[in-house]
JSON list of C-alpha atoms in Angstrom, two decimals:
[
{"chain": "D", "resi": 1, "resn": "LYS", "atom": "CA", "xyz": [5.41, 6.95, -1.38]},
{"chain": "D", "resi": 2, "resn": "ALA", "atom": "CA", "xyz": [1.56, 6.69, -0.91]},
{"chain": "D", "resi": 3, "resn": "GLY", "atom": "CA", "xyz": [0.06, 5.81, 2.17]},
{"chain": "D", "resi": 4, "resn": "VAL", "atom": "CA", "xyz": [-2.70, 3.66, 3.29]},
{"chain": "D", "resi": 5, "resn": "THR", "atom": "CA", "xyz": [-5.96, 4.35, 1.28]},
{"chain": "D", "resi": 6, "resn": "GLN", "atom": "CA", "xyz": [-9.39, 3.41, 2.73]},
{"chain": "D", "resi": 7, "resn": "THR", "atom": "CA", "xyz": [-12.53, 3.82, 0.81]},
{"chain": "D", "resi": 8, "resn": "PRO", "atom": "CA", "xyz": [-15.13, 5.06, 1.54]},
{"chain": "D", "resi": 9, "resn": "ARG", "atom": "CA", "xyz": [-14.30, 7.66, 4.04]},
{"chain": "D", "resi": 10, "resn": "TYR", "atom": "CA", "xyz": [-17.96, 7.93, 5.36]},
{"chain": "D", "resi": 11, "resn": "LEU", "atom": "CA", "xyz": [-20.93, 5.47, 4.85]},
{"chain": "D", "resi": 12, "resn": "ILE", "atom": "CA", "xyz": [-24.30, 5.37, 6.32]},
{"chain": "D", "resi": 13, "resn": "LYS", "atom": "CA", "xyz": [-26.27, 1.93, 6.40]},
{"chain": "D", "resi": 14, "resn": "THR", "atom": "CA", "xyz": [-29.45, 0.36, 7.48]},
{"chain": "D", "resi": 15, "resn": "ARG", "atom": "CA", "xyz": [-29.84, -2.08, 10.06]},
{"chain": "D", "resi": 16, "resn": "GLY", "atom": "CA", "xyz": [-30.09, -5.51, 8.40]},
{"chain": "D", "resi": 17, "resn": "GLN", "atom": "CA", "xyz": [-27.74, -4.25, 5.40]},
{"chain": "D", "resi": 18, "resn": "GLN", "atom": "CA", "xyz": [-24.35, -5.61, 4.48]},
{"chain": "D", "resi": 19, "resn": "VAL", "atom": "CA", "xyz": [-21.07, -3.56, 4.24]},
{"chain": "D", "resi": 20, "resn": "THR", "atom": "CA", "xyz": [-17.97, -3.89, 2.22]},
{"chain": "D", "resi": 21, "resn": "LEU", "atom": "CA", "xyz": [-14.73, -1.67, 3.24]},
{"chain": "D", "resi": 22, "resn": "SER", "atom": "CA", "xyz": [-11.70, -1.50, 1.22]},
{"chain": "D", "resi": 23, "resn": "CYS", "atom": "CA", "xyz": [-8.10, -0.96, 2.28]},
{"chain": "D", "resi": 24, "resn": "SER", "atom": "CA", "xyz": [-5.24, -0.54, 0.08]},
{"chain": "D", "resi": 25, "resn": "PRO", "atom": "CA", "xyz": [-1.73, -0.83, 1.63]},
{"chain": "D", "resi": 26, "resn": "ILE", "atom": "CA", "xyz": [1.55, 0.83, 1.01]},
{"chain": "D", "resi": 27, "resn": "SER", "atom": "CA", "xyz": [3.23, -0.69, -1.62]},
{"chain": "D", "resi": 28, "resn": "GLY", "atom": "CA", "xyz": [5.40, -3.45, -0.64]},
{"chain": "D", "resi": 29, "resn": "HIS", "atom": "CA", "xyz": [3.53, -4.27, 2.21]},
{"chain": "D", "resi": 30, "resn": "ARG", "atom": "CA", "xyz": [2.00, -7.80, 2.73]},
{"chain": "D", "resi": 31, "resn": "SER", "atom": "CA", "xyz": [0.27, -7.45, 6.04]},
{"chain": "D", "resi": 32, "resn": "VAL", "atom": "CA", "xyz": [-3.06, -5.48, 6.36]},
{"chain": "D", "resi": 33, "resn": "SER", "atom": "CA", "xyz": [-4.86, -5.62, 9.91]},
{"chain": "D", "resi": 34, "resn": "TRP", "atom": "CA", "xyz": [-8.09, -4.34, 10.48]},
{"chain": "D", "resi": 35, "resn": "TYR", "atom": "CA", "xyz": [-9.53, -2.52, 13.95]},
{"chain": "D", "resi": 36, "resn": "GLN", "atom": "CA", "xyz": [-12.74, -1.35, 14.86]},
{"chain": "D", "resi": 37, "resn": "GLN", "atom": "CA", "xyz": [-12.86, 2.01, 17.27]},
{"chain": "D", "resi": 38, "resn": "THR", "atom": "CA", "xyz": [-15.69, 2.99, 19.20]},
{"chain": "D", "resi": 39, "resn": "PRO", "atom": "CA", "xyz": [-16.07, 5.30, 22.17]},
{"chain": "D", "resi": 40, "resn": "GLY", "atom": "CA", "xyz": [-16.83, 2.51, 24.57]},
{"chain": "D", "resi": 41, "resn": "GLN", "atom": "CA", "xyz": [-14.59, -0.28, 23.45]},
{"chain": "D", "resi": 42, "resn": "GLY", "atom": "CA", "xyz": [-11.55, 1.79, 22.16]},
{"chain": "D", "resi": 43, "resn": "LEU", "atom": "CA", "xyz": [-9.41, 0.28, 19.27]},
{"chain": "D", "resi": 44, "resn": "GLN", "atom": "CA", "xyz": [-9.97, -3.24, 19.10]},
{"chain": "D", "resi": 45, "resn": "PHE", "atom": "CA", "xyz": [-8.23, -5.96, 16.87]},
{"chain": "D", "resi": 46, "resn": "LEU", "atom": "CA", "xyz": [-10.47, -7.54, 14.15]},
{"chain": "D", "resi": 47, "resn": "PHE", "atom": "CA", "xyz": [-8.40, -9.62, 12.01]},
{"chain": "D", "resi": 48, "resn": "GLU", "atom": "CA", "xyz": [-4.85, -9.74, 10.18]},
{"chain": "D", "resi": 49, "resn": "TYR", "atom": "CA", "xyz": [-4.24, -10.84, 6.63]},
{"chain": "D", "resi": 50, "resn": "PHE", "atom": "CA", "xyz": [-0.63, -11.80, 5.38]},
{"chain": "D", "resi": 51, "resn": "SER", "atom": "CA", "xyz": [0.09, -12.82, 1.56]},
{"chain": "D", "resi": 52, "resn": "GLU", "atom": "CA", "xyz": [-3.90, -13.53, 1.29]},
{"chain": "D", "resi": 53, "resn": "THR", "atom": "CA", "xyz": [-4.31, -15.70, 4.55]},
{"chain": "D", "resi": 54, "resn": "GLN", "atom": "CA", "xyz": [-5.92, -14.76, 7.70]},
{"chain": "D", "resi": 55, "resn": "ARG", "atom": "CA", "xyz": [-3.16, -15.10, 10.18]},
{"chain": "D", "resi": 56, "resn": "ASN", "atom": "CA", "xyz": [-5.01, -13.79, 13.37]},
{"chain": "D", "resi": 57, "resn": "LYS", "atom": "CA", "xyz": [-8.52, -12.90, 14.33]},
{"chain": "D", "resi": 58, "resn": "GLY", "atom": "CA", "xyz": [-9.92, -11.10, 17.29]},
{"chain": "D", "resi": 59, "resn": "ASN", "atom": "CA", "xyz": [-12.93, -11.71, 19.36]},
{"chain": "D", "resi": 60, "resn": "PHE", "atom": "CA", "xyz": [-15.71, -10.64, 16.84]},
{"chain": "D", "resi": 61, "resn": "PRO", "atom": "CA", "xyz": [-18.90, -12.29, 15.56]},
{"chain": "D", "resi": 62, "resn": "GLY", "atom": "CA", "xyz": [-18.75, -14.29, 12.23]},
{"chain": "D", "resi": 63, "resn": "ARG", "atom": "CA", "xyz": [-20.92, -11.37, 10.42]},
{"chain": "D", "resi": 64, "resn": "PHE", "atom": "CA", "xyz": [-17.42, -9.79, 10.43]},
{"chain": "D", "resi": 65, "resn": "SER", "atom": "CA", "xyz": [-15.28, -11.18, 7.65]},
{"chain": "D", "resi": 66, "resn": "GLY", "atom": "CA", "xyz": [-12.19, -9.88, 5.24]},
{"chain": "D", "resi": 67, "resn": "ARG", "atom": "CA", "xyz": [-9.89, -11.32, 2.59]},
{"chain": "D", "resi": 68, "resn": "GLN", "atom": "CA", "xyz": [-6.95, -10.17, 0.95]},
{"chain": "D", "resi": 69, "resn": "PHE", "atom": "CA", "xyz": [-6.03, -10.22, -2.71]},
{"chain": "D", "resi": 70, "resn": "SER", "atom": "CA", "xyz": [-2.89, -11.31, -4.52]},
{"chain": "D", "resi": 71, "resn": "ASN", "atom": "CA", "xyz": [-2.00, -7.38, -4.68]},
{"chain": "D", "resi": 72, "resn": "SER", "atom": "CA", "xyz": [-2.42, -6.82, -1.00]},
{"chain": "D", "resi": 73, "resn": "ARG", "atom": "CA", "xyz": [-5.41, -4.88, -1.13]},
{"chain": "D", "resi": 74, "resn": "SER", "atom": "CA", "xyz": [-7.91, -6.15, 1.49]},
{"chain": "D", "resi": 75, "resn": "GLU", "atom": "CA", "xyz": [-11.60, -5.95, 2.08]},
{"chain": "D", "resi": 76, "resn": "MET", "atom": "CA", "xyz": [-13.65, -6.56, 5.09]},
{"chain": "D", "resi": 77, "resn": "ASN", "atom": "CA", "xyz": [-17.36, -7.12, 5.18]},
{"chain": "D", "resi": 78, "resn": "VAL", "atom": "CA", "xyz": [-19.84, -6.97, 7.87]},
{"chain": "D", "resi": 79, "resn": "SER", "atom": "CA", "xyz": [-23.16, -8.53, 7.06]},
{"chain": "D", "resi": 80, "resn": "THR", "atom": "CA", "xyz": [-26.67, -8.02, 9.00]},
{"chain": "D", "resi": 81, "resn": "LEU", "atom": "CA", "xyz": [-25.66, -4.94, 10.36]},
{"chain": "D", "resi": 82, "resn": "GLU", "atom": "CA", "xyz": [-26.60, -3.67, 13.82]},
{"chain": "D", "resi": 83, "resn": "LEU", "atom": "CA", "xyz": [-26.71, -0.56, 15.41]},
{"chain": "D", "resi": 84, "resn": "GLY", "atom": "CA", "xyz": [-23.63, -1.19, 17.56]},
{"chain": "D", "resi": 85, "resn": "ASP", "atom": "CA", "xyz": [-21.58, -1.81, 14.41]},
{"chain": "D", "resi": 86, "resn": "SER", "atom": "CA", "xyz": [-21.18, 1.88, 14.17]},
{"chain": "D", "resi": 87, "resn": "ALA", "atom": "CA", "xyz": [-17.51, 2.76, 14.56]},
{"chain": "D", "resi": 88, "resn": "LEU", "atom": "CA", "xyz": [-14.49, 3.88, 12.96]},
{"chain": "D", "resi": 89, "resn": "TYR", "atom": "CA", "xyz": [-12.98, 1.05, 11.03]},
{"chain": "D", "resi": 90, "resn": "LEU", "atom": "CA", "xyz": [-9.12, 1.36, 10.58]},
{"chain": "D", "resi": 91, "resn": "CYS", "atom": "CA", "xyz": [-6.76, -0.56, 8.84]},
{"chain": "D", "resi": 92, "resn": "ALA", "atom": "CA", "xyz": [-3.17, -0.79, 9.04]},
{"chain": "D", "resi": 93, "resn": "SER", "atom": "CA", "xyz": [-0.56, -1.68, 6.62]},
{"chain": "D", "resi": 94, "resn": "SER", "atom": "CA", "xyz": [3.06, -3.17, 7.52]},
{"chain": "D", "resi": 95, "resn": "THR", "atom": "CA", "xyz": [5.90, -5.55, 6.55]},
{"chain": "D", "resi": 96, "resn": "ALA", "atom": "CA", "xyz": [4.85, -7.72, 9.38]},
{"chain": "D", "resi": 97, "resn": "ARG", "atom": "CA", "xyz": [8.07, -7.39, 11.11]},
{"chain": "D", "resi": 98, "resn": "PRO", "atom": "CA", "xyz": [8.13, -6.35, 14.80]},
{"chain": "D", "resi": 99, "resn": "ASP", "atom": "CA", "xyz": [10.69, -4.05, 14.31]},
{"chain": "D", "resi": 100, "resn": "THR", "atom": "CA", "xyz": [8.89, -1.78, 11.89]},
{"chain": "D", "resi": 101, "resn": "GLU", "atom": "CA", "xyz": [6.18, 0.57, 11.97]},
{"chain": "D", "resi": 102, "resn": "ALA", "atom": "CA", "xyz": [2.69, -0.06, 11.04]},
{"chain": "D", "resi": 103, "resn": "PHE", "atom": "CA", "xyz": [0.86, 2.80, 8.98]},
{"chain": "D", "resi": 104, "resn": "PHE", "atom": "CA", "xyz": [-2.87, 3.42, 9.33]},
{"chain": "D", "resi": 105, "resn": "GLY", "atom": "CA", "xyz": [-5.18, 4.69, 7.03]},
{"chain": "D", "resi": 106, "resn": "GLN", "atom": "CA", "xyz": [-7.60, 7.79, 7.92]},
{"chain": "D", "resi": 107, "resn": "GLY", "atom": "CA", "xyz": [-10.39, 5.07, 8.49]},
{"chain": "D", "resi": 108, "resn": "THR", "atom": "CA", "xyz": [-13.88, 4.74, 7.23]},
{"chain": "D", "resi": 109, "resn": "ARG", "atom": "CA", "xyz": [-16.66, 6.10, 9.59]},
{"chain": "D", "resi": 110, "resn": "LEU", "atom": "CA", "xyz": [-19.54, 3.50, 9.37]},
{"chain": "D", "resi": 111, "resn": "THR", "atom": "CA", "xyz": [-22.98, 4.67, 10.79]},
{"chain": "D", "resi": 112, "resn": "VAL", "atom": "CA", "xyz": [-25.88, 2.23, 11.02]},
{"chain": "D", "resi": 113, "resn": "VAL", "atom": "CA", "xyz": [-29.33, 3.76, 11.36]},
{"chain": "T", "resi": 1, "resn": "ASP", "atom": "CA", "xyz": [-5.74, -8.87, 26.05]},
{"chain": "T", "resi": 2, "resn": "ALA", "atom": "CA", "xyz": [-3.72, -5.65, 26.49]},
{"chain": "T", "resi": 3, "resn": "LYS", "atom": "CA", "xyz": [-0.37, -6.22, 28.04]},
{"chain": "T", "resi": 4, "resn": "THR", "atom": "CA", "xyz": [0.55, -2.58, 28.89]},
{"chain": "T", "resi": 5, "resn": "THR", "atom": "CA", "xyz": [-0.61, 0.10, 31.31]},
{"chain": "T", "resi": 6, "resn": "GLN", "atom": "CA", "xyz": [-0.90, 3.56, 30.86]},
{"chain": "T", "resi": 7, "resn": "PRO", "atom": "CA", "xyz": [-2.40, 6.56, 32.92]},
{"chain": "T", "resi": 8, "resn": "ASN", "atom": "CA", "xyz": [-5.71, 7.69, 31.52]},
{"chain": "T", "resi": 9, "resn": "SER", "atom": "CA", "xyz": [-4.66, 11.14, 31.12]},
{"chain": "T", "resi": 10, "resn": "MET", "atom": "CA", "xyz": [-1.87, 13.80, 31.64]},
{"chain": "T", "resi": 11, "resn": "GLU", "atom": "CA", "xyz": [-1.67, 17.27, 31.21]},
{"chain": "T", "resi": 12, "resn": "SER", "atom": "CA", "xyz": [1.27, 19.59, 30.31]},
{"chain": "T", "resi": 13, "resn": "ASN", "atom": "CA", "xyz": [2.10, 23.08, 29.29]},
{"chain": "T", "resi": 14, "resn": "GLU", "atom": "CA", "xyz": [3.23, 24.21, 25.94]},
{"chain": "T", "resi": 15, "resn": "GLU", "atom": "CA", "xyz": [6.90, 24.12, 25.54]},
{"chain": "T", "resi": 16, "resn": "GLU", "atom": "CA", "xyz": [7.69, 22.01, 28.67]},
{"chain": "T", "resi": 17, "resn": "PRO", "atom": "CA", "xyz": [8.86, 18.33, 28.39]},
{"chain": "T", "resi": 18, "resn": "VAL", "atom": "CA", "xyz": [6.29, 15.47, 28.79]},
{"chain": "T", "resi": 19, "resn": "HIS", "atom": "CA", "xyz": [7.01, 12.21, 30.34]},
{"chain": "T", "resi": 20, "resn": "LEU", "atom": "CA", "xyz": [4.48, 9.33, 29.15]},
{"chain": "T", "resi": 21, "resn": "PRO", "atom": "CA", "xyz": [5.07, 6.41, 31.27]},
{"chain": "T", "resi": 22, "resn": "CYS", "atom": "CA", "xyz": [4.26, 2.66, 30.23]},
{"chain": "T", "resi": 23, "resn": "ASN", "atom": "CA", "xyz": [4.39, -0.63, 32.49]},
{"chain": "T", "resi": 24, "resn": "HIS", "atom": "CA", "xyz": [4.61, -3.83, 30.43]},
{"chain": "T", "resi": 25, "resn": "SER", "atom": "CA", "xyz": [5.72, -6.24, 33.09]},
{"chain": "T", "resi": 26, "resn": "THR", "atom": "CA", "xyz": [4.89, -9.34, 30.99]},
{"chain": "T", "resi": 27, "resn": "ILE", "atom": "CA", "xyz": [6.95, -8.07, 28.08]},
{"chain": "T", "resi": 28, "resn": "SER", "atom": "CA", "xyz": [8.92, -10.96, 26.65]},
{"chain": "T", "resi": 29, "resn": "GLY", "atom": "CA", "xyz": [12.48, -10.99, 25.34]},
{"chain": "T", "resi": 30, "resn": "THR", "atom": "CA", "xyz": [11.70, -10.52, 21.60]},
{"chain": "T", "resi": 31, "resn": "ASP", "atom": "CA", "xyz": [8.87, -8.07, 21.96]},
{"chain": "T", "resi": 32, "resn": "TYR", "atom": "CA", "xyz": [8.99, -4.77, 20.46]},
{"chain": "T", "resi": 33, "resn": "ILE", "atom": "CA", "xyz": [8.09, -1.67, 22.61]},
{"chain": "T", "resi": 34, "resn": "HIS", "atom": "CA", "xyz": [5.99, 0.65, 20.09]},
{"chain": "T", "resi": 35, "resn": "TRP", "atom": "CA", "xyz": [4.25, 3.99, 20.63]},
{"chain": "T", "resi": 36, "resn": "TYR", "atom": "CA", "xyz": [1.73, 5.48, 18.25]},
{"chain": "T", "resi": 37, "resn": "ARG", "atom": "CA", "xyz": [-0.60, 8.49, 18.93]},
{"chain": "T", "resi": 38, "resn": "GLN", "atom": "CA", "xyz": [-4.06, 9.29, 17.50]},
{"chain": "T", "resi": 39, "resn": "LEU", "atom": "CA", "xyz": [-4.91, 12.89, 16.84]},
{"chain": "T", "resi": 40, "resn": "PRO", "atom": "CA", "xyz": [-8.65, 13.82, 16.79]},
{"chain": "T", "resi": 41, "resn": "SER", "atom": "CA", "xyz": [-10.41, 12.29, 13.46]},
{"chain": "T", "resi": 42, "resn": "GLN", "atom": "CA", "xyz": [-7.26, 10.53, 12.31]},
{"chain": "T", "resi": 43, "resn": "GLY", "atom": "CA", "xyz": [-5.89, 7.04, 12.48]},
{"chain": "T", "resi": 44, "resn": "PRO", "atom": "CA", "xyz": [-2.94, 6.31, 14.60]},
{"chain": "T", "resi": 45, "resn": "GLU", "atom": "CA", "xyz": [0.28, 7.44, 13.70]},
{"chain": "T", "resi": 46, "resn": "TYR", "atom": "CA", "xyz": [3.84, 5.89, 14.43]},
{"chain": "T", "resi": 47, "resn": "VAL", "atom": "CA", "xyz": [5.94, 7.61, 16.92]},
{"chain": "T", "resi": 48, "resn": "ILE", "atom": "CA", "xyz": [8.85, 5.49, 17.79]},
{"chain": "T", "resi": 49, "resn": "HIS", "atom": "CA", "xyz": [9.75, 1.93, 18.71]},
{"chain": "T", "resi": 50, "resn": "GLY", "atom": "CA", "xyz": [12.73, 0.21, 20.54]},
{"chain": "T", "resi": 51, "resn": "LEU", "atom": "CA", "xyz": [13.90, -3.25, 22.16]},
{"chain": "T", "resi": 52, "resn": "THR", "atom": "CA", "xyz": [16.47, -2.42, 24.79]},
{"chain": "T", "resi": 53, "resn": "SER", "atom": "CA", "xyz": [17.97, 0.42, 23.96]},
{"chain": "T", "resi": 54, "resn": "ASN", "atom": "CA", "xyz": [16.95, 4.17, 24.18]},
{"chain": "T", "resi": 55, "resn": "VAL", "atom": "CA", "xyz": [15.89, 5.76, 21.11]},
{"chain": "T", "resi": 56, "resn": "ASN", "atom": "CA", "xyz": [15.73, 9.29, 19.62]},
{"chain": "T", "resi": 57, "resn": "ASN", "atom": "CA", "xyz": [13.81, 10.51, 16.28]},
{"chain": "T", "resi": 58, "resn": "ARG", "atom": "CA", "xyz": [12.76, 13.63, 15.34]},
{"chain": "T", "resi": 59, "resn": "MET", "atom": "CA", "xyz": [9.31, 13.11, 16.89]},
{"chain": "T", "resi": 60, "resn": "ALA", "atom": "CA", "xyz": [10.44, 12.00, 20.58]},
{"chain": "T", "resi": 61, "resn": "SER", "atom": "CA", "xyz": [12.50, 9.92, 22.78]},
{"chain": "T", "resi": 62, "resn": "LEU", "atom": "CA", "xyz": [11.99, 6.42, 24.11]},
{"chain": "T", "resi": 63, "resn": "ALA", "atom": "CA", "xyz": [13.72, 5.55, 27.41]},
{"chain": "T", "resi": 64, "resn": "ILE", "atom": "CA", "xyz": [13.45, 1.71, 28.22]},
{"chain": "T", "resi": 65, "resn": "ALA", "atom": "CA", "xyz": [14.45, 0.48, 31.89]},
{"chain": "T", "resi": 66, "resn": "GLU", "atom": "CA", "xyz": [17.07, -1.96, 31.98]},
{"chain": "T", "resi": 67, "resn": "ASP", "atom": "CA", "xyz": [14.56, -4.84, 33.06]},
{"chain": "T", "resi": 68, "resn": "ARG", "atom": "CA", "xyz": [12.33, -3.80, 29.91]},
{"chain": "T", "resi": 69, "resn": "LYS", "atom": "CA", "xyz": [9.19, -3.83, 32.22]},
{"chain": "T", "resi": 70, "resn": "SER", "atom": "CA", "xyz": [8.46, -0.10, 31.69]},
{"chain": "T", "resi": 71, "resn": "SER", "atom": "CA", "xyz": [9.41, 2.54, 29.31]},
{"chain": "T", "resi": 72, "resn": "THR", "atom": "CA", "xyz": [8.82, 6.49, 29.07]},
{"chain": "T", "resi": 73, "resn": "LEU", "atom": "CA", "xyz": [8.14, 8.35, 25.81]},
{"chain": "T", "resi": 74, "resn": "ILE", "atom": "CA", "xyz": [9.59, 11.75, 26.21]},
{"chain": "T", "resi": 75, "resn": "LEU", "atom": "CA", "xyz": [8.39, 14.70, 24.06]},
{"chain": "T", "resi": 76, "resn": "HIS", "atom": "CA", "xyz": [11.06, 17.20, 24.73]},
{"chain": "T", "resi": 77, "resn": "ARG", "atom": "CA", "xyz": [8.93, 20.21, 23.78]},
{"chain": "T", "resi": 78, "resn": "ALA", "atom": "CA", "xyz": [5.10, 20.02, 23.74]},
{"chain": "T", "resi": 79, "resn": "THR", "atom": "CA", "xyz": [3.14, 21.90, 21.45]},
{"chain": "T", "resi": 80, "resn": "LEU", "atom": "CA", "xyz": [-0.47, 22.44, 21.21]},
{"chain": "T", "resi": 81, "resn": "ARG", "atom": "CA", "xyz": [-0.36, 19.90, 18.18]},
{"chain": "T", "resi": 82, "resn": "ASP", "atom": "CA", "xyz": [0.99, 16.99, 20.43]},
{"chain": "T", "resi": 83, "resn": "ALA", "atom": "CA", "xyz": [-2.36, 16.71, 22.06]},
{"chain": "T", "resi": 84, "resn": "ALA", "atom": "CA", "xyz": [-3.43, 13.31, 21.16]},
{"chain": "T", "resi": 85, "resn": "VAL", "atom": "CA", "xyz": [-3.92, 9.93, 22.91]},
{"chain": "T", "resi": 86, "resn": "TYR", "atom": "CA", "xyz": [-0.54, 8.06, 23.12]},
{"chain": "T", "resi": 87, "resn": "TYR", "atom": "CA", "xyz": [-0.74, 4.33, 22.89]},
{"chain": "T", "resi": 88, "resn": "CYS", "atom": "CA", "xyz": [2.06, 2.18, 24.36]},
{"chain": "T", "resi": 89, "resn": "ILE", "atom": "CA", "xyz": [2.11, -1.32, 22.55]},
{"chain": "T", "resi": 90, "resn": "LEU", "atom": "CA", "xyz": [4.04, -4.39, 22.61]},
{"chain": "T", "resi": 91, "resn": "ARG", "atom": "CA", "xyz": [4.64, -5.99, 19.24]},
{"chain": "T", "resi": 92, "resn": "THR", "atom": "CA", "xyz": [5.54, -9.40, 18.99]},
{"chain": "T", "resi": 93, "resn": "GLN", "atom": "CA", "xyz": [7.21, -11.83, 16.65]},
{"chain": "T", "resi": 94, "resn": "ALA", "atom": "CA", "xyz": [4.00, -14.31, 16.94]},
{"chain": "T", "resi": 95, "resn": "GLY", "atom": "CA", "xyz": [1.44, -12.03, 15.16]},
{"chain": "T", "resi": 96, "resn": "ASN", "atom": "CA", "xyz": [1.13, -8.67, 13.35]},
{"chain": "T", "resi": 97, "resn": "MET", "atom": "CA", "xyz": [-1.78, -7.60, 15.30]},
{"chain": "T", "resi": 98, "resn": "LEU", "atom": "CA", "xyz": [-1.33, -4.51, 17.41]},
{"chain": "T", "resi": 99, "resn": "THR", "atom": "CA", "xyz": [-3.09, -4.80, 20.80]},
{"chain": "T", "resi": 100, "resn": "PHE", "atom": "CA", "xyz": [-4.23, -1.36, 22.03]},
{"chain": "T", "resi": 101, "resn": "GLY", "atom": "CA", "xyz": [-4.97, -0.37, 25.55]},
{"chain": "T", "resi": 102, "resn": "GLY", "atom": "CA", "xyz": [-6.72, 2.54, 26.86]},
{"chain": "T", "resi": 103, "resn": "GLY", "atom": "CA", "xyz": [-3.82, 4.93, 25.78]},
{"chain": "T", "resi": 104, "resn": "THR", "atom": "CA", "xyz": [-3.05, 7.98, 27.57]},
{"chain": "T", "resi": 105, "resn": "ARG", "atom": "CA", "xyz": [-4.90, 11.23, 26.63]},
{"chain": "T", "resi": 106, "resn": "LEU", "atom": "CA", "xyz": [-2.40, 14.14, 26.70]},
{"chain": "T", "resi": 107, "resn": "MET", "atom": "CA", "xyz": [-3.80, 17.68, 27.15]},
{"chain": "T", "resi": 108, "resn": "VAL", "atom": "CA", "xyz": [-1.32, 20.67, 26.35]},
{"chain": "T", "resi": 109, "resn": "LYS", "atom": "CA", "xyz": [-2.07, 23.82, 27.86]},
{"chain": "T", "resi": 110, "resn": "PRO", "atom": "CA", "xyz": [-1.14, 27.09, 26.12]}
]
């Protein structure tokens, strides 16, 4: 079956702009979670969506937001970009059961200049 | 907050077994122990998971202590392709997010 697809793979934006990243989960998975990975902070949880509802949110400012559509595809948005937002953004797809695995996409590499 | 503790790095020789330890002293009865690894420039990939009993799959084995406060990921014969950061994570009933700690960077020497 097809894996988790994240688009775009690479993105360069200017400070102050906004960006939208997309994640298409594995068919049948209703849970999508997002993570930010930076060299200094490692992998940090951003938020999780299940059946179009945000169930959990990490400790990130309100500039980071997301949503999930009825087909389980998810988007995350970062407004008023800062240099520190440069990171690899990963999404994971799962059934939400703790006894099953999560599948990660290849990530979107965002560079803010 | 991360609920697991792992060594920052470990080194192994190619074709030798590797034991990667993880402490999770605050684990609750319904938490599953998951291991993921991240190869350079890739997203994390699932390795193995377990609840109470030891588990084996084609990639690795997972040995879980009787009190479940620690576990060990065992790679039976390390290859150069196994060089990665290995993360031990507790997956709970309460939420579907994965809380990553720093992981263990495994270096494999030829």
